[in-house]
């Protein structure tokens, strides 16, 4: 049954109320509170039963046909909610706003919040990851992007060129899980984000114009950023429908302040997760994360994804690590205390929003307990930042909240004795009455002589006297027993005095629960006043935790302090890839990376599996570690500050976009060439292998020449095109290096050592033999290789401007061909790689046409 086909004149009042609410939340699954369950109806019920594996039932609603229905228990709804949100659905929590016991007629209900991917505040979120929701506002000449993690309150904003690829890359790079867009935006962007990156996208033009959240953007002058922030605020405030005063002042992201790289580089270098398993384990983050708090872990991840370019701040962090290495006892004391600190950032968010419980306050109290010790340690270390200790807040929580308080806040047991004299008096009254009940059972047994008589309680009938069937004849009328319930094996009675005590006890318990809830709310409101101060403490503790973690890693792995140079020189002695070094069974072979101011490009040759890619990656990772303020895996390291890193490592098709390996290579090459500066780092691993040999070599040479002559960025370029090594003659800033290997009686041993100069063999067949291909196949491959090597064909001399075209030797020497004429007019130094590719295809077509004549 479809709800749009329902005759609302015939439907029951409760179902009419549901449909009226649902009309305002068409794209949302509604959890509609009915008693102890959240129910779903119509299409929501069908989706819920399918996605949550629930039984689909029906409900009479005044129609001829039953309305589809399924539901989840209200006390355990979070796990079901989490599953739906993870699958990309929005879920509206529709709550009963009145007590059904005291309400005549229909209970008022309304949506108290909508939960989406980016607006979750529950405990199911990964504590080590931020959960970002963002806005893309299309101004038709640029995009404004704002994003926030509402669990912590961090808020960011930036402006991006009006380029669809750039804006998508920015969103993906920032790990934004949900995006709000205005209606002007290109629908291709929406489809791309939804289909290729599984990002929840909502279209809305609403802006939040009230002043109560003006503090988020009050220090920002760019009206575009303010508009983008208001766009996001309108959505999250309307969605959460609660207090979000913990949101922090928005930080304007200036790309010049951070080492920039795109999501492909992040993936290629396996910075936060591995390519194969999409998991933290064996990533750089996995290696460096020895933090003790969730705040520290998130801060470390943010820094790995956003390394610094501020030399002063980077050196400050180096100094902290040096201090902690020297004061190792204080560092261990610091980490021990940090281990007792809970997630203050997210606790502050729950305090503001109001969805915290007593156990959250116990976590806060336990965190506050160690702040004085951390304060003293930071003071002793002469740390550049320190924290408040908030001892008065600790004292409040210590004397008020029960250590073993329940999760729910409406069942009592929240408040300690001694905090409220009124509460203690009511509890004393209730306790005295309960003692009376215990004594009453003993007295009634003695008075009646019925040894099996029991006094019990349930929520339906209250307190009762239970007499077994066999003892019923012993009950006398003068005892004043009033029958309440008859069961198969017993009967239950009450008496006037038992009824009187029941009223006292139950009335006291209700008063206790209500009073404890009121006191808890008062305590929460008092704690709320400390949110800003807690957030400042959290920022310092997150940094301190990260620095202590980086110190531990440096100590365990013999990392060294880098020297940041203002010259464009790279001088790394015995550098290592930190993760590979940690996980391989054999001893790691370190390598130097030396690129003076006169060397911009290292052209790396050598066999497969010898370590070319590892060598390239280790440079990028050492740079990233150095620019987050970490010591690095080397014996000595002197490097400049880099502004951007570009990589093309590994051969793979982009199945999502339908691009081939070669197209992916060309796109990533174009991205580097168009955006790199002389202060960038470029890593190209066997660029050009995705197409025919001569095509690939031609493009590789053209790209090398372009980087050498026009960009001048520090570049590591590995290749199997050994002809390219002759470029060192014509390109003064290019130097050949190779990964050494020893060949002995047809067997190859990889030394993993980088040496100067070039090699002229790939050892591909040797590598194939290591993969245990059949011996007959290997022998045949060697035979074919000998034929090719001994052909003695007259190859063209390889020069800087050669495009490797092999012309027919029988052509008339005095008559230039069309291809030769076009070649004579070309200036490779003025061509982009893509122009070179297009020209190459045209020349090949001309050559083909010429041969067919």
mmCIF file of N, CA, C and O in Angstrom, residues 15-84:
data_model
loop_
_atom_site.group_PDB
_atom_site.id
_atom_site.type_symbol
_atom_site.label_atom_id
_atom_site.label_comp_id
_atom_site.label_asym_id
_atom_site.label_seq_id
_atom_site.Cartn_x
_atom_site.Cartn_y
_atom_site.Cartn_z
ATOM 1 N N UNK A 15 -2.987 7.538 12.621
ATOM 2 C CA UNK A 15 -2.323 7.406 11.333
ATOM 3 C C UNK A 15 -2.379 8.719 10.555
ATOM 4 O O UNK A 15 -1.448 9.039 9.810
ATOM 5 N N UNK A 16 -3.429 9.512 10.768
ATOM 6 C CA UNK A 16 -3.486 10.818 10.129
ATOM 7 C C UNK A 16 -2.377 11.717 10.674
ATOM 8 O O UNK A 16 -1.741 12.472 9.939
ATOM 9 N N UNK A 17 -2.147 11.620 11.991
ATOM 10 C CA UNK A 17 -1.056 12.388 12.600
ATOM 11 C C UNK A 17 0.292 11.971 11.993
ATOM 12 O O UNK A 17 1.116 12.825 11.651
ATOM 13 N N UNK A 18 0.467 10.670 11.816
ATOM 14 C CA UNK A 18 1.714 10.174 11.213
ATOM 15 C C UNK A 18 1.893 10.743 9.798
ATOM 16 O O UNK A 18 2.969 11.234 9.447
ATOM 17 N N UNK A 19 0.839 10.692 8.991
ATOM 18 C CA UNK A 19 0.942 11.152 7.609
ATOM 19 C C UNK A 19 1.205 12.648 7.528
ATOM 20 O O UNK A 19 1.963 13.107 6.657
ATOM 21 N N UNK A 20 0.617 13.417 8.434
ATOM 22 C CA UNK A 20 0.865 14.864 8.454
ATOM 23 C C UNK A 20 2.340 15.152 8.742
ATOM 24 O O UNK A 20 2.940 16.061 8.148
ATOM 25 N N UNK A 21 2.925 14.390 9.661
ATOM 26 C CA UNK A 21 4.348 14.571 9.983
ATOM 27 C C UNK A 21 5.215 14.096 8.820
ATOM 28 O O UNK A 21 6.175 14.765 8.422
ATOM 29 N N UNK A 22 4.839 12.974 8.242
ATOM 30 C CA UNK A 22 5.616 12.395 7.139
ATOM 31 C C UNK A 22 5.639 13.329 5.927
ATOM 32 O O UNK A 22 6.638 13.376 5.187
ATOM 33 N N UNK A 23 4.587 14.102 5.728
ATOM 34 C CA UNK A 23 4.533 15.028 4.593
ATOM 35 C C UNK A 23 5.698 16.010 4.597
ATOM 36 O O UNK A 23 6.125 16.489 3.536
ATOM 37 N N UNK A 24 6.207 16.316 5.782
ATOM 38 C CA UNK A 24 7.322 17.272 5.900
ATOM 39 C C UNK A 24 8.687 16.600 5.849
ATOM 40 O O UNK A 24 9.717 17.283 5.901
ATOM 41 N N UNK A 25 8.694 15.260 5.755
ATOM 42 C CA UNK A 25 9.959 14.515 5.758
ATOM 43 C C UNK A 25 9.905 13.404 4.709
ATOM 44 O O UNK A 25 10.102 12.222 5.006
ATOM 45 N N UNK A 26 9.653 13.826 3.471
ATOM 46 C CA UNK A 26 9.460 12.846 2.403
ATOM 47 C C UNK A 26 10.694 12.001 2.123
ATOM 48 O O UNK A 26 10.587 10.834 1.741
ATOM 49 N N UNK A 27 11.895 12.588 2.269
ATOM 50 C CA UNK A 27 13.121 11.859 1.938
ATOM 51 C C UNK A 27 13.743 11.194 3.169
ATOM 52 O O UNK A 27 14.921 10.865 3.179
ATOM 53 N N UNK A 28 12.927 11.020 4.199
ATOM 54 C CA UNK A 28 13.436 10.564 5.493
ATOM 55 C C UNK A 28 12.594 9.409 6.020
ATOM 56 O O UNK A 28 11.369 9.419 5.899
ATOM 57 N N UNK A 29 13.250 8.414 6.615
ATOM 58 C CA UNK A 29 12.538 7.341 7.310
ATOM 59 C C UNK A 29 12.170 7.847 8.701
ATOM 60 O O UNK A 29 13.027 8.369 9.421
ATOM 61 N N UNK A 30 10.903 7.706 9.078
ATOM 62 C CA UNK A 30 10.462 8.209 10.380
ATOM 63 C C UNK A 30 10.375 7.065 11.388
ATOM 64 O O UNK A 30 9.720 6.051 11.139
ATOM 65 N N UNK A 31 11.077 7.229 12.512
ATOM 66 C CA UNK A 31 10.902 6.364 13.680
ATOM 67 C C UNK A 31 9.832 7.018 14.546
ATOM 68 O O UNK A 31 10.081 7.989 15.249
ATOM 69 N N UNK A 32 8.628 6.458 14.483
ATOM 70 C CA UNK A 32 7.438 7.061 15.087
ATOM 71 C C UNK A 32 7.154 6.357 16.414
ATOM 72 O O UNK A 32 6.863 5.156 16.448
ATOM 73 N N UNK A 33 7.253 7.105 17.513
ATOM 74 C CA UNK A 33 7.155 6.486 18.848
ATOM 75 C C UNK A 33 5.727 6.086 19.179
ATOM 76 O O UNK A 33 4.812 6.918 19.190
ATOM 77 N N UNK A 34 5.553 4.794 19.459
ATOM 78 C CA UNK A 34 4.278 4.253 19.939
ATOM 79 C C UNK A 34 4.595 3.372 21.145
ATOM 80 O O UNK A 34 5.091 2.242 20.987
ATOM 81 N N UNK A 35 4.365 3.900 22.332
ATOM 82 C CA UNK A 35 4.661 3.115 23.535
ATOM 83 C C UNK A 35 6.142 2.824 23.658
ATOM 84 O O UNK A 35 6.983 3.723 23.667
ATOM 85 N N UNK A 36 6.475 1.533 23.728
ATOM 86 C CA UNK A 36 7.871 1.114 23.916
ATOM 87 C C UNK A 36 8.584 0.856 22.593
ATOM 88 O O UNK A 36 9.693 0.309 22.593
ATOM 89 N N UNK A 37 7.972 1.218 21.468
ATOM 90 C CA UNK A 37 8.581 0.946 20.170
ATOM 91 C C UNK A 37 8.630 2.210 19.312
ATOM 92 O O UNK A 37 7.826 3.128 19.473
ATOM 93 N N UNK A 38 9.603 2.225 18.397
ATOM 94 C CA UNK A 38 9.596 3.167 17.280
ATOM 95 C C UNK A 38 9.092 2.386 16.080
ATOM 96 O O UNK A 38 9.716 1.402 15.656
ATOM 97 N N UNK A 39 7.944 2.807 15.549
ATOM 98 C CA UNK A 39 7.333 2.090 14.436
ATOM 99 C C UNK A 39 7.608 2.810 13.115
ATOM 100 O O UNK A 39 7.773 4.037 13.068
ATOM 101 N N UNK A 40 7.651 2.030 12.037
ATOM 102 C CA UNK A 40 7.748 2.550 10.667
ATOM 103 C C UNK A 40 6.520 2.075 9.898
ATOM 104 O O UNK A 40 6.071 0.939 10.108
ATOM 105 N N UNK A 41 5.996 2.935 9.008
ATOM 106 C CA UNK A 41 4.791 2.605 8.259
ATOM 107 C C UNK A 41 5.002 2.817 6.761
ATOM 108 O O UNK A 41 5.932 3.507 6.349
ATOM 109 N N UNK A 42 4.119 2.200 5.977
ATOM 110 C CA UNK A 42 4.098 2.342 4.517
ATOM 111 C C UNK A 42 5.484 2.046 3.927
ATOM 112 O O UNK A 42 6.083 1.034 4.263
ATOM 113 N N UNK A 43 5.978 2.926 3.022
ATOM 114 C CA UNK A 43 7.262 2.663 2.352
ATOM 115 C C UNK A 43 8.418 2.579 3.344
ATOM 116 O O UNK A 43 9.353 1.795 3.151
ATOM 117 N N UNK A 44 8.355 3.367 4.420
ATOM 118 C CA UNK A 44 9.410 3.299 5.436
ATOM 119 C C UNK A 44 9.495 1.901 6.033
ATOM 120 O O UNK A 44 10.591 1.385 6.302
ATOM 121 N N UNK A 45 8.330 1.297 6.269
ATOM 122 C CA UNK A 45 8.304 -0.046 6.860
ATOM 123 C C UNK A 45 8.897 -1.075 5.904
ATOM 124 O O UNK A 45 9.628 -1.978 6.325
ATOM 125 N N UNK A 46 8.613 -0.910 4.626
ATOM 126 C CA UNK A 46 9.155 -1.859 3.636
ATOM 127 C C UNK A 46 10.673 -1.738 3.572
ATOM 128 O O UNK A 46 11.401 -2.737 3.558
ATOM 129 N N UNK A 47 11.166 -0.487 3.552
ATOM 130 C CA UNK A 47 12.626 -0.277 3.542
ATOM 131 C C UNK A 47 13.244 -0.799 4.839
ATOM 132 O O UNK A 47 14.252 -1.512 4.827
ATOM 133 N N UNK A 48 12.617 -0.465 5.980
ATOM 134 C CA UNK A 48 13.150 -0.884 7.274
ATOM 135 C C UNK A 48 13.204 -2.385 7.424
ATOM 136 O O UNK A 48 14.183 -2.938 7.937
ATOM 137 N N UNK A 49 12.157 -3.070 6.979
ATOM 138 C CA UNK A 49 12.140 -4.538 7.103
ATOM 139 C C UNK A 49 13.228 -5.164 6.243
ATOM 140 O O UNK A 49 13.855 -6.150 6.637
ATOM 141 N N UNK A 50 13.479 -4.563 5.063
ATOM 142 C CA UNK A 50 14.500 -5.106 4.157
ATOM 143 C C UNK A 50 15.913 -4.825 4.681
ATOM 144 O O UNK A 50 16.744 -5.723 4.759
ATOM 145 N N UNK A 51 16.175 -3.577 5.051
ATOM 146 C CA UNK A 51 17.535 -3.192 5.429
ATOM 147 C C UNK A 51 17.918 -3.675 6.827
ATOM 148 O O UNK A 51 19.093 -3.928 7.100
ATOM 149 N N UNK A 52 16.926 -3.810 7.707
ATOM 150 C CA UNK A 52 17.214 -4.193 9.098
ATOM 151 C C UNK A 52 16.841 -5.639 9.384
ATOM 152 O O UNK A 52 16.989 -6.102 10.520
ATOM 153 N N UNK A 53 16.326 -6.331 8.365
ATOM 154 C CA UNK A 53 15.921 -7.735 8.502
ATOM 155 C C UNK A 53 14.874 -7.904 9.602
ATOM 156 O O UNK A 53 14.970 -8.774 10.468
ATOM 157 N N UNK A 54 13.857 -7.042 9.562
ATOM 158 C CA UNK A 54 12.763 -7.094 10.525
ATOM 159 C C UNK A 54 11.542 -7.744 9.881
ATOM 160 O O UNK A 54 11.382 -7.732 8.654
ATOM 161 N N UNK A 55 10.666 -8.290 10.705
ATOM 162 C CA UNK A 55 9.428 -8.878 10.199
ATOM 163 C C UNK A 55 8.459 -7.767 9.801
ATOM 164 O O UNK A 55 8.185 -6.856 10.598
ATOM 165 N N UNK A 56 7.966 -7.819 8.587
ATOM 166 C CA UNK A 56 6.997 -6.834 8.112
ATOM 167 C C UNK A 56 5.601 -7.296 8.499
ATOM 168 O O UNK A 56 5.162 -8.388 8.112
ATOM 169 N N UNK A 57 4.917 -6.488 9.299
ATOM 170 C CA UNK A 57 3.557 -6.816 9.729
ATOM 171 C C UNK A 57 2.611 -5.754 9.184
ATOM 172 O O UNK A 57 2.951 -5.018 8.262
ATOM 173 N N UNK A 58 1.410 -5.690 9.738
ATOM 174 C CA UNK A 58 0.444 -4.690 9.307
ATOM 175 C C UNK A 58 -0.313 -4.121 10.492
ATOM 176 O O UNK A 58 -0.314 -4.698 11.585
ATOM 177 N N UNK A 59 -0.951 -2.987 10.286
ATOM 178 C CA UNK A 59 -1.727 -2.347 11.362
ATOM 179 C C UNK A 59 -3.055 -1.854 10.796
ATOM 180 O O UNK A 59 -3.097 -1.258 9.726
ATOM 181 N N UNK A 60 -4.118 -2.121 11.571
ATOM 182 C CA UNK A 60 -5.418 -1.587 11.179
ATOM 183 C C UNK A 60 -5.419 -0.080 11.386
ATOM 184 O O UNK A 60 -5.052 0.412 12.455
ATOM 185 N N UNK A 61 -5.814 0.643 10.340
ATOM 186 C CA UNK A 61 -5.776 2.105 10.431
ATOM 187 C C UNK A 61 -7.063 2.717 9.892
ATOM 188 O O UNK A 61 -7.078 3.844 9.397
ATOM 189 N N UNK A 62 -8.166 1.927 9.977
ATOM 190 C CA UNK A 62 -9.453 2.428 9.502
ATOM 191 C C UNK A 62 -9.679 2.174 8.035
ATOM 192 O O UNK A 62 -10.703 2.600 7.490
ATOM 193 N N UNK A 63 -8.750 1.490 7.351
ATOM 194 C CA UNK A 63 -8.877 1.208 5.926
ATOM 195 C C UNK A 63 -9.219 -0.267 5.723
ATOM 196 O O UNK A 63 -9.110 -1.086 6.637
ATOM 197 N N UNK A 64 -9.627 -0.601 4.506
ATOM 198 C CA UNK A 64 -9.937 -1.994 4.200
ATOM 199 C C UNK A 64 -8.675 -2.854 4.266
ATOM 200 O O UNK A 64 -8.736 -4.031 4.632
ATOM 201 N N UNK A 65 -7.548 -2.265 3.908
ATOM 202 C CA UNK A 65 -6.280 -2.998 3.876
ATOM 203 C C UNK A 65 -5.391 -2.555 5.035
ATOM 204 O O UNK A 65 -5.386 -1.377 5.416
ATOM 205 N N UNK A 66 -4.680 -3.510 5.619
ATOM 206 C CA UNK A 66 -3.778 -3.178 6.726
ATOM 207 C C UNK A 66 -2.566 -2.390 6.208
ATOM 208 O O UNK A 66 -2.038 -2.662 5.125
ATOM 209 N N UNK A 67 -2.115 -1.426 7.004
ATOM 210 C CA UNK A 67 -0.986 -0.577 6.649
ATOM 211 C C UNK A 67 0.314 -1.324 6.962
ATOM 212 O O UNK A 67 0.459 -1.867 8.062
ATOM 213 N N UNK A 68 1.284 -1.405 6.013
ATOM 214 C CA UNK A 68 2.560 -2.062 6.305
ATOM 215 C C UNK A 68 3.245 -1.415 7.513
ATOM 216 O O UNK A 68 3.272 -0.185 7.642
ATOM 217 N N UNK A 69 3.815 -2.257 8.389
ATOM 218 C CA UNK A 69 4.412 -1.741 9.624
ATOM 219 C C UNK A 69 5.536 -2.657 10.081
ATOM 220 O O UNK A 69 5.487 -3.873 9.913
ATOM 221 N N UNK A 70 6.594 -2.062 10.631
ATOM 222 C CA UNK A 70 7.594 -2.808 11.394
ATOM 223 C C UNK A 70 8.173 -1.847 12.418
ATOM 224 O O UNK A 70 8.021 -0.625 12.293
ATOM 225 N N UNK A 71 8.832 -2.375 13.443
ATOM 226 C CA UNK A 71 9.313 -1.487 14.499
ATOM 227 C C UNK A 71 10.520 -2.036 15.218
ATOM 228 O O UNK A 71 10.904 -3.200 15.054
ATOM 229 N N UNK A 72 11.123 -1.145 16.035
ATOM 230 C CA UNK A 72 12.291 -1.517 16.843
ATOM 231 C C UNK A 72 12.059 -1.032 18.265
ATOM 232 O O UNK A 72 11.399 -0.003 18.481
ATOM 233 N N UNK A 73 12.573 -1.741 19.289
ATOM 234 C CA UNK A 73 12.388 -1.306 20.679
ATOM 235 C C UNK A 73 13.060 0.045 20.923
ATOM 236 O O UNK A 73 14.189 0.266 20.481
ATOM 237 N N UNK A 74 12.378 0.934 21.633
ATOM 238 C CA UNK A 74 12.919 2.291 21.819
ATOM 239 C C UNK A 74 14.194 2.279 22.656
ATOM 240 O O UNK A 74 15.071 3.124 22.489
ATOM 241 N N UNK A 75 14.343 1.305 23.563
ATOM 242 C CA UNK A 75 15.530 1.286 24.418
ATOM 243 C C UNK A 75 16.756 0.738 23.687
ATOM 244 O O UNK A 75 17.868 0.840 24.188
ATOM 245 N N UNK A 76 16.553 0.160 22.496
ATOM 246 C CA UNK A 76 17.681 -0.411 21.750
ATOM 247 C C UNK A 76 17.683 0.065 20.301
ATOM 248 O O UNK A 76 18.177 -0.624 19.413
ATOM 249 N N UNK A 77 17.145 1.269 20.073
ATOM 250 C CA UNK A 77 16.963 1.728 18.698
ATOM 251 C C UNK A 77 18.261 2.178 18.034
ATOM 252 O O UNK A 77 18.368 2.210 16.811
ATOM 253 N N UNK A 78 19.286 2.540 18.828
ATOM 254 C CA UNK A 78 20.486 3.152 18.255
ATOM 255 C C UNK A 78 21.207 2.240 17.266
ATOM 256 O O UNK A 78 21.705 2.702 16.241
ATOM 257 N N UNK A 79 21.278 0.962 17.564
ATOM 258 C CA UNK A 79 21.977 0.060 16.645
ATOM 259 C C UNK A 79 21.253 -0.042 15.309
ATOM 260 O O UNK A 79 21.883 -0.122 14.251
ATOM 261 N N UNK A 80 19.897 -0.029 15.340
ATOM 262 C CA UNK A 80 19.117 -0.053 14.103
ATOM 263 C C UNK A 80 19.276 1.262 13.340
ATOM 264 O O UNK A 80 19.427 1.280 12.116
ATOM 265 N N UNK A 81 19.248 2.361 14.091
ATOM 266 C CA UNK A 81 19.445 3.679 13.494
ATOM 267 C C UNK A 81 20.801 3.752 12.799
ATOM 268 O O UNK A 81 20.919 4.238 11.661
ATOM 269 N N UNK A 82 21.824 3.255 13.466
ATOM 270 C CA UNK A 82 23.183 3.287 12.925
ATOM 271 C C UNK A 82 23.262 2.537 11.593
ATOM 272 O O UNK A 82 23.900 3.006 10.647
ATOM 273 N N UNK A 83 22.600 1.390 11.506
ATOM 274 C CA UNK A 83 22.630 0.600 10.262
ATOM 275 C C UNK A 83 22.000 1.369 9.105
ATOM 276 O O UNK A 83 22.532 1.378 7.992
ATOM 277 N N UNK A 84 20.871 1.999 9.364
ATOM 278 C CA UNK A 84 20.194 2.751 8.297
ATOM 279 C C UNK A 84 21.026 3.945 7.847
ATOM 280 O O UNK A 84 21.154 4.219 6.647
#
